[in-house]
Coordinates of C-alpha atoms in Angstrom, one line a residue:
Chain A
X1 CA 0.0 0.0 0.0
X2 CA 1.3 3.4 -0.8
X3 CA 2.6 5.7 1.8
X4 CA -0.3 8.1 1.4
X5 CA -2.8 5.3 2.2
X6 CA -0.7 4.2 5.1
X7 CA -0.6 7.7 6.6
X8 CA -4.3 8.1 6.3
X9 CA -4.9 4.8 7.8
X10 CA -2.8 5.7 10.8
X11 CA -4.7 8.9 11.4
X12 CA -8.0 7.2 11.0
X13 CA -7.2 4.5 13.5
X14 CA -6.7 6.9 16.4
X15 CA -9.1 6.8 19.3
X16 CA -12.4 8.6 18.5
X17 CA -11.7 9.5 14.9
X18 CA -15.0 9.4 12.9
X19 CA -13.6 10.3 9.5
X20 CA -10.7 11.7 7.5
X21 CA -11.0 13.8 4.3
X22 CA -8.2 15.2 2.1
X23 CA -9.4 18.1 -0.1
X24 CA -7.4 19.8 -2.9
X25 CA -7.0 23.5 -3.5
X26 CA -10.3 23.9 -5.3
X27 CA -12.3 22.3 -2.5
X28 CA -12.8 19.0 -4.2
X29 CA -12.3 15.9 -2.0
X30 CA -9.6 13.5 -3.2
X31 CA -9.4 11.0 -0.4
X32 CA -12.1 10.1 2.2
X33 CA -13.2 7.5 4.7
X34 CA -16.8 8.7 4.9
X35 CA -19.7 8.3 2.4
X36 CA -20.1 10.5 -0.6
X37 CA -22.8 12.9 0.4
X38 CA -21.3 13.6 3.9
X39 CA -17.8 14.1 2.3
X40 CA -19.1 16.5 -0.2
X41 CA -20.8 18.5 2.4
X42 CA -17.9 18.6 4.8
X43 CA -15.4 19.4 2.0
X44 CA -17.4 22.3 0.6
X45 CA -18.3 23.9 3.9
X46 CA -14.9 23.5 5.6
X47 CA -13.0 24.7 2.6
X48 CA -14.9 28.0 2.7
X49 CA -14.5 28.3 6.4
X50 CA -10.7 27.7 6.2
X51 CA -10.3 30.4 3.5
X52 CA -12.3 32.8 5.7
X53 CA -10.3 32.0 8.8
X54 CA -7.0 32.4 6.8
X55 CA -8.1 35.8 5.5
X56 CA -9.1 36.9 9.0
X57 CA -5.7 36.0 10.4
X58 CA -3.8 37.7 7.6
X59 CA -6.0 40.9 7.7
X60 CA -5.2 41.4 11.4
X61 CA -1.5 40.8 10.7
X62 CA -0.2 40.4 7.2
X63 CA 2.9 38.6 8.4
X64 CA 0.9 36.0 10.2
X65 CA -0.8 33.0 8.6
X66 CA -3.2 30.2 9.6
X67 CA -1.6 27.0 10.8
X68 CA -4.4 25.0 12.2
X69 CA -8.2 25.3 12.6
X70 CA -10.3 23.5 15.2
X71 CA -14.1 23.7 15.5
X72 CA -15.6 22.2 18.6
X73 CA -19.3 21.4 18.7
X74 CA -21.6 19.6 21.1
X75 CA -21.1 16.3 19.5
X76 CA -17.5 16.3 18.1
X77 CA -14.4 18.3 17.1
X78 CA -13.4 19.0 13.5
X79 CA -9.7 19.6 12.9
X80 CA -8.4 21.2 9.7
X81 CA -4.7 21.2 8.8
X82 CA -4.3 23.7 5.8
X83 CA -1.6 23.9 3.2
X84 CA -1.0 25.6 -0.1
X85 CA -2.3 22.8 -2.2
X86 CA -4.3 20.5 0.1
X87 CA -6.4 20.5 3.2
X88 CA -6.6 17.6 5.7
X89 CA -9.9 17.4 7.7
X90 CA -10.2 15.0 10.6
X91 CA -13.5 14.6 12.6
X92 CA -13.1 13.2 16.1
X93 CA -15.5 12.5 18.9
X94 CA -13.4 13.3 21.9
X95 CA -15.6 12.0 24.7
X96 CA -15.5 8.4 23.5
Chain B
X1 CA -10.2 -69.9 -107.8
X2 CA -10.6 -67.5 -104.7
X3 CA -10.6 -69.1 -101.2
X4 CA -10.6 -67.6 -97.7
X5 CA -7.4 -67.6 -96.0
X6 CA -6.4 -66.6 -92.5
X7 CA -2.9 -65.6 -91.7
X8 CA -1.2 -65.7 -88.4
X9 CA -0.7 -62.6 -86.5
X10 CA 2.7 -61.2 -86.3
X11 CA 3.9 -59.4 -83.2
X12 CA 7.1 -57.4 -82.4
X13 CA 8.2 -56.9 -78.9
X14 CA 9.4 -53.6 -77.7
X15 CA 13.1 -53.5 -76.8
X16 CA 13.1 -50.3 -74.7
X17 CA 9.8 -50.5 -72.9
X18 CA 9.5 -52.9 -70.2
X19 CA 6.4 -53.8 -68.3
X20 CA 5.7 -51.4 -65.6
X21 CA 4.6 -54.1 -63.5
X22 CA 8.1 -55.2 -62.8
X23 CA 9.1 -52.0 -61.2
X24 CA 6.2 -51.5 -58.8
X25 CA 6.8 -52.2 -55.2
X26 CA 4.1 -52.2 -52.6
X27 CA 4.8 -51.0 -49.1
X28 CA 2.6 -50.9 -46.1
X29 CA 3.1 -49.4 -42.7
X30 CA 1.2 -49.5 -39.5
X31 CA 1.5 -47.4 -36.3
X32 CA 2.2 -49.0 -33.1
X33 CA -0.8 -49.8 -31.0
X34 CA -2.2 -46.7 -29.1
X35 CA -2.6 -47.2 -25.4
X36 CA -5.8 -45.6 -24.1
X37 CA -7.2 -45.6 -20.6
X38 CA -10.5 -44.2 -19.2
X39 CA -10.9 -42.5 -15.9
X40 CA -14.0 -40.9 -14.3
X41 CA -14.4 -38.4 -11.5
X42 CA -17.6 -37.3 -9.8
X43 CA -18.0 -34.7 -7.1
X44 CA -19.7 -36.2 -4.1
X45 CA -20.6 -32.8 -2.5
X46 CA -21.5 -29.6 -4.3
X47 CA -22.4 -26.2 -3.1
X48 CA -23.5 -23.0 -4.8
X49 CA -23.0 -19.5 -4.0
X50 CA -24.1 -16.3 -5.7
X51 CA -24.0 -12.6 -5.0
X52 CA -25.6 -9.7 -6.7
X53 CA -25.3 -6.0 -6.3
X54 CA -28.3 -3.7 -6.3
X55 CA -28.6 -0.8 -8.6
X56 CA -27.5 2.3 -6.9
X57 CA -30.4 4.7 -6.6
X58 CA -28.8 7.9 -5.5
X59 CA -25.9 9.0 -7.7
X60 CA -24.7 12.3 -6.4
X61 CA -21.7 14.0 -7.7
X62 CA -18.9 12.0 -9.2
X63 CA -15.5 12.8 -8.4
X64 CA -12.1 11.1 -8.4
X65 CA -12.3 9.1 -5.2
X66 CA -10.8 5.7 -6.2
X67 CA -8.7 4.1 -3.5
X68 CA -6.0 2.8 -5.7
X69 CA -6.3 5.7 -8.1
X70 CA -3.8 5.8 -10.9
X71 CA -4.1 9.6 -10.7
X72 CA -1.1 10.7 -8.8
X73 CA -1.5 13.9 -6.9
X74 CA 1.8 15.6 -6.8
X75 CA 2.9 16.7 -3.4
X76 CA 0.2 14.8 -1.6
X77 CA 2.7 12.5 0.1
X78 CA 4.8 15.3 1.3
X79 CA 1.8 17.3 2.5
X80 CA 0.5 14.4 4.6
X81 CA 4.0 13.6 5.9
X82 CA 4.3 17.2 7.1
X83 CA 0.9 17.5 8.8
X84 CA 0.7 14.0 10.2
X85 CA 2.7 14.8 13.3
X86 CA 0.7 17.9 14.2
X87 CA -2.6 16.2 13.7
X88 CA -1.8 13.1 15.6
X89 CA -0.5 15.2 18.5
X90 CA -3.8 17.1 18.7
X91 CA -5.9 14.0 18.4
X92 CA -4.1 12.4 21.3
X93 CA -4.4 15.5 23.4
X94 CA -8.1 15.8 22.7
X95 CA -8.8 12.4 24.1
X96 CA -7.1 13.2 27.3
X97 CA -8.2 16.8 27.7
X98 CA -10.7 17.9 30.3
X99 CA -10.8 21.4 28.9
X100 CA -14.4 21.4 27.7
X101 CA -16.1 19.2 30.3
X102 CA -19.1 20.9 31.7
X103 CA -18.8 23.7 29.3
X104 CA -22.3 24.5 27.9
X105 CA -23.2 27.2 25.4
X106 CA -26.6 28.7 25.1
X107 CA -27.5 29.8 21.6
X108 CA -31.1 30.4 22.1
X109 CA -33.4 31.7 24.7
X110 CA -34.2 28.9 27.1
X111 CA -37.8 28.6 28.1
X112 CA -37.9 27.2 31.6
X113 CA -41.4 26.0 31.7
X114 CA -44.0 24.2 29.7
X115 CA -46.7 26.6 28.6
X116 CA -50.0 26.2 26.7
X117 CA -49.9 28.1 23.5
X118 CA -53.3 27.5 22.2
X119 CA -56.5 25.7 23.1
X120 CA -58.2 24.9 19.8
X121 CA -61.9 24.0 19.8
X122 CA -64.7 23.7 17.4
X123 CA -68.0 24.6 19.0
X124 CA -70.3 22.5 16.9
X125 CA -68.3 19.4 17.7
X126 CA -68.3 20.2 21.3
X127 CA -72.0 20.7 21.4
X128 CA -72.6 17.2 20.0
X129 CA -70.2 16.0 22.7
X130 CA -67.7 14.6 20.2
X131 CA -64.2 13.7 21.4
X132 CA -60.9 14.2 19.7
X133 CA -59.9 10.8 18.4
X134 CA -56.8 11.6 16.4
X135 CA -54.3 14.3 15.6
X136 CA -51.8 14.8 12.9
X137 CA -49.3 17.5 12.0
X138 CA -48.6 18.1 8.4
X139 CA -45.2 17.8 6.8
X140 CA -44.3 21.4 7.1
X141 CA -45.2 21.5 10.8
X142 CA -47.6 24.5 10.5
X143 CA -51.0 22.9 10.2
X144 CA -52.5 20.6 12.8
X145 CA -55.6 18.5 11.9
X146 CA -57.8 16.8 14.4
X147 CA -60.5 14.3 13.9
X148 CA -63.7 14.1 15.9
X149 CA -65.5 11.0 16.8
X150 CA -66.3 8.8 19.7
X151 CA -64.1 6.3 21.5
X152 CA -66.3 5.4 24.4
X153 CA -69.3 4.3 22.4
X154 CA -69.9 0.7 21.7
X155 CA -72.7 1.4 19.3
X156 CA -72.8 1.7 15.6
X157 CA -73.0 5.5 15.5
X158 CA -74.4 7.3 12.6
X159 CA -73.8 10.8 13.8
X160 CA -71.9 13.2 11.7
X161 CA -68.5 14.2 12.7
X162 CA -65.8 16.6 11.5
X163 CA -62.2 16.9 10.6
X164 CA -60.8 20.3 11.4
X165 CA -57.5 21.9 10.6
X166 CA -55.8 25.0 12.0
X167 CA -52.8 26.7 10.6
X168 CA -50.8 27.8 13.6
X169 CA -48.4 30.0 11.6
X170 CA -51.2 32.3 10.4
X171 CA -51.5 35.6 12.0
X172 CA -55.2 35.6 12.3
X173 CA -55.4 32.3 14.1
X174 CA -58.7 32.0 15.9
X175 CA -58.6 29.1 18.3
X176 CA -62.4 28.8 18.3
X177 CA -62.7 28.7 14.5
X178 CA -60.8 26.1 12.5
X179 CA -59.4 27.2 9.1
X180 CA -61.1 24.3 7.4
X181 CA -63.9 22.0 8.5
X182 CA -64.7 18.9 6.6
X183 CA -68.0 17.1 7.2
X184 CA -67.8 13.4 7.5
X185 CA -70.8 11.0 7.7
X186 CA -69.5 8.9 10.6
X187 CA -66.9 9.1 13.3
X188 CA -63.4 9.4 12.2
X189 CA -61.1 7.1 14.1
X190 CA -57.6 8.0 12.8
X191 CA -55.9 10.6 10.6
X192 CA -52.6 10.9 8.9
X193 CA -51.0 13.7 6.8
X194 CA -49.0 12.8 3.7
X195 CA -45.3 12.8 4.4
X196 CA -44.4 15.1 1.6
X197 CA -47.5 16.8 0.2
X198 CA -48.7 19.3 2.8
X199 CA -52.3 19.2 1.8
X200 CA -53.3 15.6 1.6
X201 CA -54.9 13.9 4.7
X202 CA -56.0 10.3 4.9
X203 CA -58.6 9.3 7.5
X204 CA -60.2 6.0 8.6
X205 CA -63.8 5.9 9.6
X206 CA -65.9 4.0 12.0
X207 CA -67.8 2.4 9.1
X208 CA -64.6 0.9 7.7
X209 CA -64.1 3.4 4.9
X210 CA -60.8 5.1 4.2
X211 CA -61.0 8.6 2.7
X212 CA -58.4 11.0 1.4
X213 CA -58.9 14.7 1.5
X214 CA -57.0 17.4 -0.3
X215 CA -57.2 20.6 1.8
X216 CA -56.0 22.8 -1.0
X217 CA -59.3 22.2 -2.9
X218 CA -61.8 24.7 -1.8
X219 CA -65.0 23.2 -3.3
X220 CA -64.9 19.7 -2.2
X221 CA -61.9 18.5 -0.2
X222 CA -62.8 14.8 -0.7
X223 CA -60.3 13.5 -3.2
X224 CA -60.5 9.7 -3.0
X225 CA -62.5 7.1 -1.1
X226 CA -62.7 3.4 -0.9
X227 CA -65.7 1.6 -2.4
X228 CA -67.7 -0.6 0.0
X229 CA -67.1 -4.1 -1.2
X230 CA -66.2 -7.5 0.2
X231 CA -62.6 -6.7 0.3
X232 CA -62.7 -3.4 2.2
X233 CA -62.9 -3.1 5.9
X234 CA -66.2 -3.9 7.5
X235 CA -65.2 -2.7 11.0
X236 CA -63.8 0.5 12.3
X237 CA -60.4 1.5 10.9
X238 CA -58.1 2.3 13.8
X239 CA -54.9 3.2 12.1
X240 CA -54.1 4.9 8.8
X241 CA -50.6 5.6 7.6
X242 CA -48.8 6.6 4.4
X243 CA -46.2 4.0 3.2
X244 CA -43.8 4.4 0.3
X245 CA -45.2 2.8 -2.8
X246 CA -43.9 -0.4 -4.3
X247 CA -42.3 1.2 -7.3
X248 CA -39.1 2.9 -6.6
X249 CA -39.5 6.7 -6.8
X250 CA -43.3 6.2 -6.9
X251 CA -45.7 8.0 -4.7
X252 CA -47.1 6.9 -1.4
X253 CA -49.9 4.4 -0.8
X254 CA -52.3 4.4 2.1
X255 CA -52.1 1.6 4.6
X256 CA -55.2 1.0 6.8
X257 CA -55.7 -1.4 9.7
X258 CA -59.0 -2.2 11.3
X259 CA -60.7 -4.1 13.9
X260 CA -61.5 -6.9 11.4
X261 CA -57.9 -8.0 11.5
X262 CA -57.2 -6.8 8.0
X263 CA -54.3 -4.6 7.0
X264 CA -54.9 -3.2 3.5
X265 CA -52.7 -1.1 1.2
X266 CA -54.6 1.3 -1.2
X267 CA -53.4 3.3 -4.1
X268 CA -54.8 6.5 -5.2
X269 CA -55.9 6.5 -8.8
X270 CA -56.9 9.5 -10.9
X271 CA -60.6 9.0 -10.7
X272 CA -60.9 9.5 -7.0
X273 CA -61.0 5.9 -6.0
X274 CA -58.8 4.1 -3.7
X275 CA -57.9 0.8 -5.2
X276 CA -56.7 -2.1 -3.2
X277 CA -53.2 -3.0 -4.2
X278 CA -52.1 -5.3 -1.4
X279 CA -53.6 -6.9 1.8
X280 CA -52.8 -8.8 4.9
X281 CA -54.9 -10.6 7.4
X282 CA -54.0 -11.6 11.0
X283 CA -55.5 -14.9 11.9
X284 CA -55.0 -16.4 15.3
X285 CA -53.7 -19.8 14.1
X286 CA -51.1 -18.1 12.0
X287 CA -49.5 -16.1 14.7
X288 CA -46.0 -17.5 15.5
X289 CA -46.2 -20.0 18.2
X290 CA -43.7 -18.7 20.7
X291 CA -46.4 -17.1 22.7
X292 CA -49.5 -19.1 23.5
X293 CA -52.8 -17.4 22.8
X294 CA -55.5 -18.4 25.3
X295 CA -59.0 -19.4 24.4
X296 CA -59.1 -17.7 21.0
X297 CA -60.5 -19.8 18.2
X298 CA -58.0 -20.8 15.6
X299 CA -59.5 -19.1 12.6
X300 CA -60.7 -15.9 14.3
X301 CA -59.3 -12.6 13.1
X302 CA -57.3 -10.4 15.5
X303 CA -58.4 -6.8 15.4
X304 CA -55.6 -4.4 15.0
X305 CA -55.6 -1.4 17.3
X306 CA -52.3 0.1 16.7
X307 CA -49.6 0.0 14.0
X308 CA -46.1 1.5 13.6
X309 CA -43.9 1.6 10.6
X310 CA -40.2 1.2 11.2
X311 CA -38.1 4.2 9.9
X312 CA -35.0 2.0 9.6
X313 CA -36.3 -1.0 7.8
X314 CA -39.0 -0.3 5.2
X315 CA -40.0 -3.9 5.0
X316 CA -41.0 -4.3 8.6
X317 CA -43.9 -3.0 10.7
X318 CA -45.2 -3.6 14.2
X319 CA -48.8 -4.3 15.0
X320 CA -50.6 -4.2 18.3
X321 CA -53.7 -6.3 18.6
X322 CA -56.9 -6.2 20.6
X323 CA -55.9 -9.0 22.9
X324 CA -52.7 -7.4 24.0
X325 CA -50.4 -9.1 21.6
X326 CA -47.6 -7.3 19.8
X327 CA -46.5 -8.7 16.5
X328 CA -43.6 -8.1 14.2
X329 CA -44.8 -8.3 10.6
X330 CA -43.2 -8.0 7.2
X331 CA -44.5 -6.5 4.0
X332 CA -42.9 -9.1 1.9
X333 CA -44.3 -12.4 3.2
X334 CA -45.5 -15.0 0.9
X335 CA -47.7 -17.1 3.2
X336 CA -51.4 -16.8 2.2
X337 CA -53.7 -16.0 5.1
X338 CA -56.1 -18.6 6.2
X339 CA -59.3 -16.7 5.4
X340 CA -61.7 -17.3 2.6
X341 CA -60.7 -14.8 0.0
X342 CA -63.4 -13.2 -2.1
X343 CA -63.8 -14.7 -5.6
X344 CA -62.5 -11.8 -7.7
X345 CA -60.3 -10.2 -5.1
X346 CA -56.9 -10.0 -3.8
X347 CA -55.4 -12.9 -1.9
X348 CA -54.6 -11.8 1.6
X349 CA -51.3 -12.8 3.2
X350 CA -50.3 -13.5 6.7
X351 CA -47.6 -11.0 7.7
X352 CA -46.8 -12.0 11.3
X353 CA -43.3 -13.2 11.9
X354 CA -42.6 -12.9 15.6
X355 CA -44.8 -12.2 18.6
X356 CA -43.7 -10.5 21.8
X357 CA -45.0 -11.1 25.3
X358 CA -48.4 -9.7 25.7
X359 CA -50.0 -6.9 27.6
X360 CA -53.1 -7.2 29.7
X361 CA -55.4 -5.4 27.5
X362 CA -55.6 -3.8 24.0
X363 CA -52.5 -2.0 22.9
X364 CA -53.4 1.5 22.1
X365 CA -50.1 2.7 20.8
X366 CA -46.8 1.5 19.4
X367 CA -44.0 3.7 18.3
X368 CA -40.6 2.8 16.9
X369 CA -37.7 4.9 18.1
X370 CA -36.3 7.3 15.5
X371 CA -32.9 7.0 17.1
X372 CA -32.3 3.3 17.5
X373 CA -33.2 0.6 15.1
X374 CA -34.2 -2.0 17.6
X375 CA -36.2 -0.2 20.2
X376 CA -39.9 0.6 20.3
X377 CA -42.4 1.6 22.9
X378 CA -45.9 0.1 23.4
X379 CA -48.6 1.2 25.8
X380 CA -52.0 -0.2 26.5
X381 CA -54.9 -0.3 28.8
X382 CA -53.0 -1.6 31.8
X383 CA -51.4 1.8 32.4
X384 CA -47.9 0.5 31.7
X385 CA -45.6 1.6 28.9
X386 CA -43.1 -1.1 27.8
X387 CA -39.8 -0.3 26.3
X388 CA -39.0 -3.3 24.1
X389 CA -36.3 -4.4 21.8
X390 CA -36.9 -6.2 18.5
X391 CA -34.5 -8.8 19.4
X392 CA -36.3 -10.3 22.4
X393 CA -39.8 -11.2 23.4
X394 CA -39.9 -9.8 26.9
X395 CA -39.7 -6.0 27.5
X396 CA -36.5 -4.3 28.5
X397 CA -38.4 -1.9 30.9
X398 CA -41.9 -1.7 32.1
X399 CA -43.0 1.6 33.4
X400 CA -46.2 2.3 35.3
X401 CA -47.1 5.7 34.1
X402 CA -50.6 6.0 35.2
X403 CA -53.3 4.4 37.3
X404 CA -55.7 4.3 34.4
X405 CA -55.3 3.6 30.8
X406 CA -52.6 4.9 28.5
X407 CA -54.0 6.0 25.1
X408 CA -51.0 7.1 23.2
X409 CA -47.2 7.1 23.5
X410 CA -44.7 8.8 21.2
X411 CA -40.9 9.2 21.2
X412 CA -39.5 12.7 21.1
X413 CA -38.1 13.6 17.7
X414 CA -35.1 15.4 19.1
X415 CA -34.1 13.6 22.3
X416 CA -33.3 10.0 22.0
X417 CA -34.3 9.1 25.6
X418 CA -37.5 11.1 26.0
X419 CA -41.0 10.0 25.3
X420 CA -44.5 11.3 26.0
X421 CA -47.6 9.4 27.0
X422 CA -51.3 10.4 27.1
X423 CA -53.1 9.0 30.1
X424 CA -56.7 8.4 30.8
X425 CA -56.7 10.7 33.8
X426 CA -56.3 13.8 31.6
X427 CA -52.6 14.4 31.8
X428 CA -49.7 14.1 29.4
X429 CA -46.7 12.5 31.0
X430 CA -43.2 13.1 29.7
X431 CA -40.6 10.6 30.7
X432 CA -36.8 10.8 30.5
X433 CA -35.0 7.5 30.5
X434 CA -31.7 9.1 31.1
X435 CA -32.7 10.4 34.5
X436 CA -32.8 6.9 35.9
X437 CA -35.8 7.5 38.2
X438 CA -39.2 6.0 37.9
X439 CA -40.9 9.3 38.1
X440 CA -41.7 11.3 35.0
X441 CA -39.7 14.3 34.1
X442 CA -42.8 16.4 33.5
X443 CA -46.5 16.0 33.8
X444 CA -48.8 18.3 31.9
X445 CA -52.3 18.6 33.1
X446 CA -54.7 19.1 30.3
X447 CA -57.4 20.6 32.5
X448 CA -60.0 18.5 30.8
X449 CA -62.0 17.9 33.9
X450 CA -60.5 14.5 34.4
X451 CA -61.5 13.3 31.0
X452 CA -58.9 11.2 29.2
X453 CA -56.4 12.5 26.7
X454 CA -56.8 10.4 23.6
X455 CA -54.0 11.4 21.3
X456 CA -50.8 13.3 21.2
X457 CA -48.3 14.2 18.5
X458 CA -44.9 16.0 18.4
X459 CA -44.5 18.6 15.7
X460 CA -41.9 17.2 13.3
X461 CA -40.5 20.5 12.1
X462 CA -40.8 22.5 15.3
X463 CA -39.7 20.2 18.1
X464 CA -40.8 22.4 20.9
X465 CA -44.5 22.0 20.0
X466 CA -46.6 19.1 21.3
X467 CA -50.3 18.8 20.4
X468 CA -52.7 16.7 22.6
X469 CA -56.3 16.1 22.1
X470 CA -58.7 15.1 24.8
X471 CA -62.2 13.8 25.4
X472 CA -63.9 17.1 25.8
X473 CA -63.2 18.1 22.3
X474 CA -60.3 20.5 22.7
X475 CA -56.8 20.3 21.3
X476 CA -54.1 22.0 23.3
X477 CA -50.8 23.0 21.8
X478 CA -48.0 23.0 24.4
X479 CA -44.6 24.6 24.1
X480 CA -42.1 22.4 25.8
X481 CA -39.2 23.7 27.9
X482 CA -35.7 23.7 26.5
X483 CA -34.5 20.9 28.7
X484 CA -37.1 18.6 27.2
X485 CA -36.0 19.4 23.7
X486 CA -32.3 19.8 23.4
X487 CA -30.2 16.8 23.0
X488 CA -27.5 16.2 25.5
X489 CA -24.1 14.9 24.6
X490 CA -24.2 11.3 25.5
X491 CA -27.9 10.5 24.9
X492 CA -27.4 8.5 21.8
X493 CA -24.8 6.4 23.5
X494 CA -27.0 5.9 26.5
X495 CA -29.8 4.7 24.4
X496 CA -27.4 2.2 22.7
X497 CA -26.4 1.0 26.1
X498 CA -30.0 0.5 27.2
X499 CA -30.7 -1.5 24.0
X500 CA -27.6 -3.7 24.6
X501 CA -28.8 -4.7 28.0
X502 CA -31.3 -6.8 26.3
X503 CA -28.9 -9.3 25.0
X504 CA -27.1 -9.9 28.2

């Protein structure tokens, strides 16, 4: 199995992880462990949110940049690791 | 003179030509003998296996999601390599962190108490002393319809009754005057709004007819009815539901169940007739034998008093019967029912597959949990509500909610552990399984002068509204407090735990 698949598998197997999605720069998901409709929804919404968060950080201080985004909700926590070309989204249920 | 003379023939031999015969040689050859052998083999034991995939109905967007995709994304490997460390560190920290424990955020105004928003009445119905027998919210959650009739009469009543609808989102809502009143020749026993068309209502009558009204038609709302024939119900229809049609992507059909033990599926056709498309009959002798039925004759039909469709499994439905029996039934059975079928008609089938332990009295309400595929509630005349699992015959929990009868029980659409029950003493009891106590979380007095509450329904789109109809002919709309509506963090997991206690 390729290294990409192995890395994703390692992340997915952590305690409480519900799903892992890799999104490209246009907001299109390229790897996922969830079903199609959920993936499309998460990818679209979180891509927009990440872009907004990044522009917020850079507006406040142009020398600064977004490194990590975490959204905590009643039911779980969504973590987004951004990059120039890709986005890694991990959804975890921390109380399990 | 002249005489005949014969001369000898003269021959000359050829010197250079010899007879070919001398130079011919004949040769023969033969192959060696072929060795052959025969062997036979036969399999003493065979087995067959086959698989088939189903056509995929919902094809949403297509995008390149193949696992071993030949498309190589440049830089993907390096990207993952660089973020993996950070992400894994955060994941581990999250699991151990106590940072957010007990941290609650209030987004909306919390209402602390349960209050009565409206008390809807129709004066003509109240004057005739009619009771509210059934309620239904429409699919958008803004219209509530109630059916008037009698539940305490044993007689064949021929008095007229009504179906009234009120639109709660309208500004000029007058609780004393319904927006629409439909006259019906006999008592209506049950109502159900269409799951996607907000103006269609199906109702079952005391006379056994099933009618469908379209509230958007001003002249005559009656849009379809069943003809009276051998095949239709001859006894009161106690439950009416909309089920998805047999064809994929097709419309909905009406399912009706009555006291004559028959469960029939009707299709609406364009001429305003409801045509029978499928039917089932519950006969005592065909009920699965794991529970013994006492004293009932083998071929008698079991009257159906309550029915619930399962939101998780479209093939299954649960039926509660007059004698207190709860049965699990399937739409796709093939066993024919042991009743004499009419000559030209539909052959009825026996749907029962499994019977659960019985209650001591007719079951008035069954409801499948919208949050867990195996759990359901049933309540009957003995004042007890049973929480049961589909996997076992005995109930998981038996709660005594009232000293008198229980007429209806419904799960809350938003909180997995909460359900509401309508009692014969005139109150609505809301119970929270997560609290661990045997006392209800809230009791709402309907102020009906001690008359029973016959039906209750949660609003599917606005979960803080609960409608309850009682025997004096009023329908009260209650607004529930926030703690009864908002889902806590672990509720789904607690429900799962409760369900798993069954198998141990």
